[in-house]
């Protein structure tokens, strides 16, 4: 099945190529063999021009009465006034019955009499009458009565001038364009497929490396296992709804995955402490932002990773940590991840509380709009809750009564994350 389309395209290409080649060869053969439209014209000999191709005049040089009938000498001039060469021509002249050809001269015309019609045909060397050239010839006729010819019938073939032949170059150009488009299409398609495969492979490697790393964090803090992946998913979905580019969505997903990397620096006893935290312990936990920023400094090839780890706990009103940045001064990725992070915290069980329900979450998030969160981003998050997106990415951790929080989803379940996933 997979081969069918390429095969059809190839067959279509061959068919068009054969058609163009045939047209070209027929055209070429026609030019080479002078096979062109037959030209027929009645030429008025009284000075009136009838045709745009050939013009003729006749001059009666003498007329004498002989022993039998009249001897009359005529001088004909045939001029090609068209743009094309006339070839393989012959001329017909109707004469009275009983006419005899006594003599002929010039232009090596071969007149022969057929009943009451004289046919003039050229010798080989004046078979062609070129554009704006003329031939002349004379004839001495004996006619029973005085005779003045008033028209000739000219029959010839117009030769297509190779220089004026646009059909040939047009067909050749058509073949070249078609071949270039065809080859270009396949080369581009092939390169694009290779590029996409490589890109998908790169994404896979990056994700596997990041997931390996966050499994260390999960091992330290089993109660929030899966948190990073969920935050990444929500953040990517927000970015997608904000109509950010595919690359940005992908980067925000990465940033979401690694936003809590600094947690690895928090002592286990503090991280998993069920009771109330002391001021120092809270400081230690808050320090995961600075630690994360330092750890991820070297991951500069992916935009926004370090800033997100460093600033995802900043608040829109400037009362967050570690630097107290306010509003748009907080990097966009960090603002998005901040909302996604809070949503996941509210929708997951914690050591000290059970998750909030949907309405409570919406209320909390809206309460934080403009103070904790960027109001624009809040709108998207609330939409995602209301339109059921968060049900798409099931909340197992929120619903397990036994406190287990298995995370069943894989990257292939992630809606809105690109590059093959
Ligand atoms: Fe955090």
mmCIF file of N, CA, C and O in Angstrom, residues 114-150:
data_model
loop_
_atom_site.group_PDB
_atom_site.id
_atom_site.type_symbol
_atom_site.label_atom_id
_atom_site.label_comp_id
_atom_site.label_asym_id
_atom_site.label_seq_id
_atom_site.Cartn_x
_atom_site.Cartn_y
_atom_site.Cartn_z
ATOM 1 N N UNK A 114 -2.660 21.050 -69.430
ATOM 2 C CA UNK A 114 -3.570 19.945 -69.129
ATOM 3 C C UNK A 114 -4.977 20.454 -69.462
ATOM 4 O O UNK A 114 -5.530 21.267 -68.710
ATOM 5 N N UNK A 115 -5.500 19.998 -70.597
ATOM 6 C CA UNK A 115 -6.772 20.514 -71.133
ATOM 7 C C UNK A 115 -6.670 22.041 -71.273
ATOM 8 O O UNK A 115 -5.849 22.515 -72.034
ATOM 9 N N UNK A 116 -7.464 22.810 -70.512
ATOM 10 C CA UNK A 116 -7.337 24.262 -70.656
ATOM 11 C C UNK A 116 -6.724 24.891 -69.386
ATOM 12 O O UNK A 116 -7.066 25.993 -68.982
ATOM 13 N N UNK A 117 -5.820 24.146 -68.800
ATOM 14 C CA UNK A 117 -5.150 24.651 -67.593
ATOM 15 C C UNK A 117 -3.642 24.471 -67.735
ATOM 16 O O UNK A 117 -3.170 23.365 -68.016
ATOM 17 N N UNK A 118 -2.907 25.574 -67.543
ATOM 18 C CA UNK A 118 -1.432 25.449 -67.560
ATOM 19 C C UNK A 118 -0.960 25.390 -66.109
ATOM 20 O O UNK A 118 -1.348 26.236 -65.289
ATOM 21 N N UNK A 119 -0.146 24.396 -65.839
ATOM 22 C CA UNK A 119 0.397 24.291 -64.476
ATOM 23 C C UNK A 119 1.877 24.628 -64.538
ATOM 24 O O UNK A 119 2.625 24.024 -65.317
ATOM 25 N N UNK A 120 2.273 25.601 -63.719
ATOM 26 C CA UNK A 120 3.685 25.973 -63.627
ATOM 27 C C UNK A 120 4.280 25.330 -62.364
ATOM 28 O O UNK A 120 3.726 25.513 -61.278
ATOM 29 N N UNK A 121 5.383 24.611 -62.532
ATOM 30 C CA UNK A 121 6.076 24.059 -61.350
ATOM 31 C C UNK A 121 7.535 24.474 -61.430
ATOM 32 O O UNK A 121 8.092 24.564 -62.530
ATOM 33 N N UNK A 122 8.167 24.744 -60.293
ATOM 34 C CA UNK A 122 9.532 25.256 -60.323
ATOM 35 C C UNK A 122 10.565 24.135 -60.487
ATOM 36 O O UNK A 122 10.308 22.986 -60.156
ATOM 37 N N UNK A 123 11.747 24.515 -60.959
ATOM 38 C CA UNK A 123 12.891 23.608 -60.876
ATOM 39 C C UNK A 123 13.324 23.550 -59.412
ATOM 40 O O UNK A 123 12.939 24.412 -58.605
ATOM 41 N N UNK A 124 14.182 22.602 -59.119
ATOM 42 C CA UNK A 124 14.551 22.369 -57.711
ATOM 43 C C UNK A 124 15.113 23.619 -57.021
ATOM 44 O O UNK A 124 14.873 23.873 -55.871
ATOM 45 N N UNK A 125 15.883 24.458 -57.738
ATOM 46 C CA UNK A 125 16.582 25.548 -57.039
ATOM 47 C C UNK A 125 15.682 26.733 -56.694
ATOM 48 O O UNK A 125 16.073 27.609 -55.957
ATOM 49 N N UNK A 126 14.513 26.815 -57.297
ATOM 50 C CA UNK A 126 13.617 27.890 -56.837
ATOM 51 C C UNK A 126 12.310 27.310 -56.290
ATOM 52 O O UNK A 126 11.242 27.853 -56.461
ATOM 53 N N UNK A 127 12.512 26.180 -55.657
ATOM 54 C CA UNK A 127 11.377 25.521 -55.008
ATOM 55 C C UNK A 127 10.837 26.395 -53.869
ATOM 56 O O UNK A 127 9.660 26.368 -53.542
ATOM 57 N N UNK A 128 11.763 27.219 -53.280
ATOM 58 C CA UNK A 128 11.370 28.081 -52.158
ATOM 59 C C UNK A 128 11.272 29.535 -52.606
ATOM 60 O O UNK A 128 12.131 30.021 -53.349
ATOM 61 N N UNK A 129 10.234 30.216 -52.159
ATOM 62 C CA UNK A 129 10.180 31.678 -52.330
ATOM 63 C C UNK A 129 10.204 32.248 -50.916
ATOM 64 O O UNK A 129 9.248 32.086 -50.149
ATOM 65 N N UNK A 130 11.335 32.869 -50.581
ATOM 66 C CA UNK A 130 11.480 33.371 -49.214
ATOM 67 C C UNK A 130 10.645 34.622 -49.002
ATOM 68 O O UNK A 130 10.199 35.253 -49.969
ATOM 69 N N UNK A 131 10.505 34.960 -47.739
ATOM 70 C CA UNK A 131 9.724 36.129 -47.373
ATOM 71 C C UNK A 131 10.286 37.384 -48.060
ATOM 72 O O UNK A 131 11.489 37.617 -48.030
ATOM 73 N N UNK A 132 9.440 38.158 -48.666
ATOM 74 C CA UNK A 132 9.804 39.370 -49.392
ATOM 75 C C UNK A 132 10.804 39.129 -50.527
ATOM 76 O O UNK A 132 11.625 39.977 -50.828
ATOM 77 N N UNK A 133 10.704 37.950 -51.150
ATOM 78 C CA UNK A 133 11.438 37.675 -52.374
ATOM 79 C C UNK A 133 10.418 37.412 -53.485
ATOM 80 O O UNK A 133 9.253 37.114 -53.204
ATOM 81 N N UNK A 134 10.900 37.533 -54.718
ATOM 82 C CA UNK A 134 9.961 37.341 -55.833
ATOM 83 C C UNK A 134 10.589 36.443 -56.897
ATOM 84 O O UNK A 134 11.817 36.291 -56.947
ATOM 85 N N UNK A 135 9.778 35.813 -57.667
ATOM 86 C CA UNK A 135 10.256 35.088 -58.852
ATOM 87 C C UNK A 135 9.481 35.637 -60.066
ATOM 88 O O UNK A 135 8.345 36.098 -59.922
ATOM 89 N N UNK A 136 10.150 35.585 -61.178
ATOM 90 C CA UNK A 136 9.428 36.031 -62.378
ATOM 91 C C UNK A 136 9.649 34.996 -63.489
ATOM 92 O O UNK A 136 10.667 34.291 -63.482
ATOM 93 N N UNK A 137 8.739 34.911 -64.346
ATOM 94 C CA UNK A 137 8.871 33.992 -65.475
ATOM 95 C C UNK A 137 7.990 34.487 -66.623
ATOM 96 O O UNK A 137 7.043 35.256 -66.413
ATOM 97 N N UNK A 138 8.357 34.028 -67.809
ATOM 98 C CA UNK A 138 7.580 34.454 -68.974
ATOM 99 C C UNK A 138 7.084 33.264 -69.777
ATOM 100 O O UNK A 138 7.600 32.147 -69.645
ATOM 101 N N UNK A 139 6.102 33.525 -70.600
ATOM 102 C CA UNK A 139 5.537 32.437 -71.393
ATOM 103 C C UNK A 139 4.980 33.030 -72.699
ATOM 104 O O UNK A 139 4.455 34.148 -72.721
ATOM 105 N N UNK A 140 5.145 32.310 -73.767
ATOM 106 C CA UNK A 140 4.574 32.717 -75.055
ATOM 107 C C UNK A 140 3.480 31.720 -75.407
ATOM 108 O O UNK A 140 3.753 30.509 -75.547
ATOM 109 N N UNK A 141 2.257 32.226 -75.500
ATOM 110 C CA UNK A 141 1.122 31.341 -75.761
ATOM 111 C C UNK A 141 0.510 31.662 -77.118
ATOM 112 O O UNK A 141 0.499 32.814 -77.548
ATOM 113 N N UNK A 142 -0.009 30.629 -77.733
ATOM 114 C CA UNK A 142 -0.828 30.846 -78.932
ATOM 115 C C UNK A 142 -2.255 30.504 -78.564
ATOM 116 O O UNK A 142 -2.537 29.391 -78.111
ATOM 117 N N UNK A 143 -3.128 31.485 -78.670
ATOM 118 C CA UNK A 143 -4.530 31.260 -78.311
ATOM 119 C C UNK A 143 -5.423 31.542 -79.507
ATOM 120 O O UNK A 143 -5.087 32.400 -80.341
ATOM 121 N N UNK A 144 -6.552 30.848 -79.599
ATOM 122 C CA UNK A 144 -7.428 31.053 -80.748
ATOM 123 C C UNK A 144 -7.970 32.474 -80.776
ATOM 124 O O UNK A 144 -8.145 33.041 -81.841
ATOM 125 N N UNK A 145 -8.190 33.052 -79.635
ATOM 126 C CA UNK A 145 -8.735 34.409 -79.532
ATOM 127 C C UNK A 145 -7.798 35.236 -78.648
ATOM 128 O O UNK A 145 -7.026 34.670 -77.877
ATOM 129 N N UNK A 146 -7.822 36.546 -78.729
ATOM 130 C CA UNK A 146 -7.015 37.349 -77.795
ATOM 131 C C UNK A 146 -7.374 36.977 -76.346
ATOM 132 O O UNK A 146 -8.546 36.743 -76.035
ATOM 133 N N UNK A 147 -6.347 36.924 -75.537
ATOM 134 C CA UNK A 147 -6.572 36.415 -74.155
ATOM 135 C C UNK A 147 -5.797 37.244 -73.133
ATOM 136 O O UNK A 147 -4.616 37.546 -73.350
ATOM 137 N N UNK A 148 -6.460 37.629 -72.059
ATOM 138 C CA UNK A 148 -5.783 38.334 -70.951
ATOM 139 C C UNK A 148 -6.099 37.621 -69.643
ATOM 140 O O UNK A 148 -7.252 37.652 -69.189
ATOM 141 N N UNK A 149 -5.102 36.940 -69.082
ATOM 142 C CA UNK A 149 -5.382 36.226 -67.820
ATOM 143 C C UNK A 149 -5.701 37.210 -66.692
ATOM 144 O O UNK A 149 -5.108 38.293 -66.637
ATOM 145 N N UNK A 150 -6.656 36.847 -65.874
ATOM 146 C CA UNK A 150 -6.965 37.768 -64.754
ATOM 147 C C UNK A 150 -6.750 37.144 -63.374
ATOM 148 O O UNK A 150 -6.806 37.841 -62.375
#
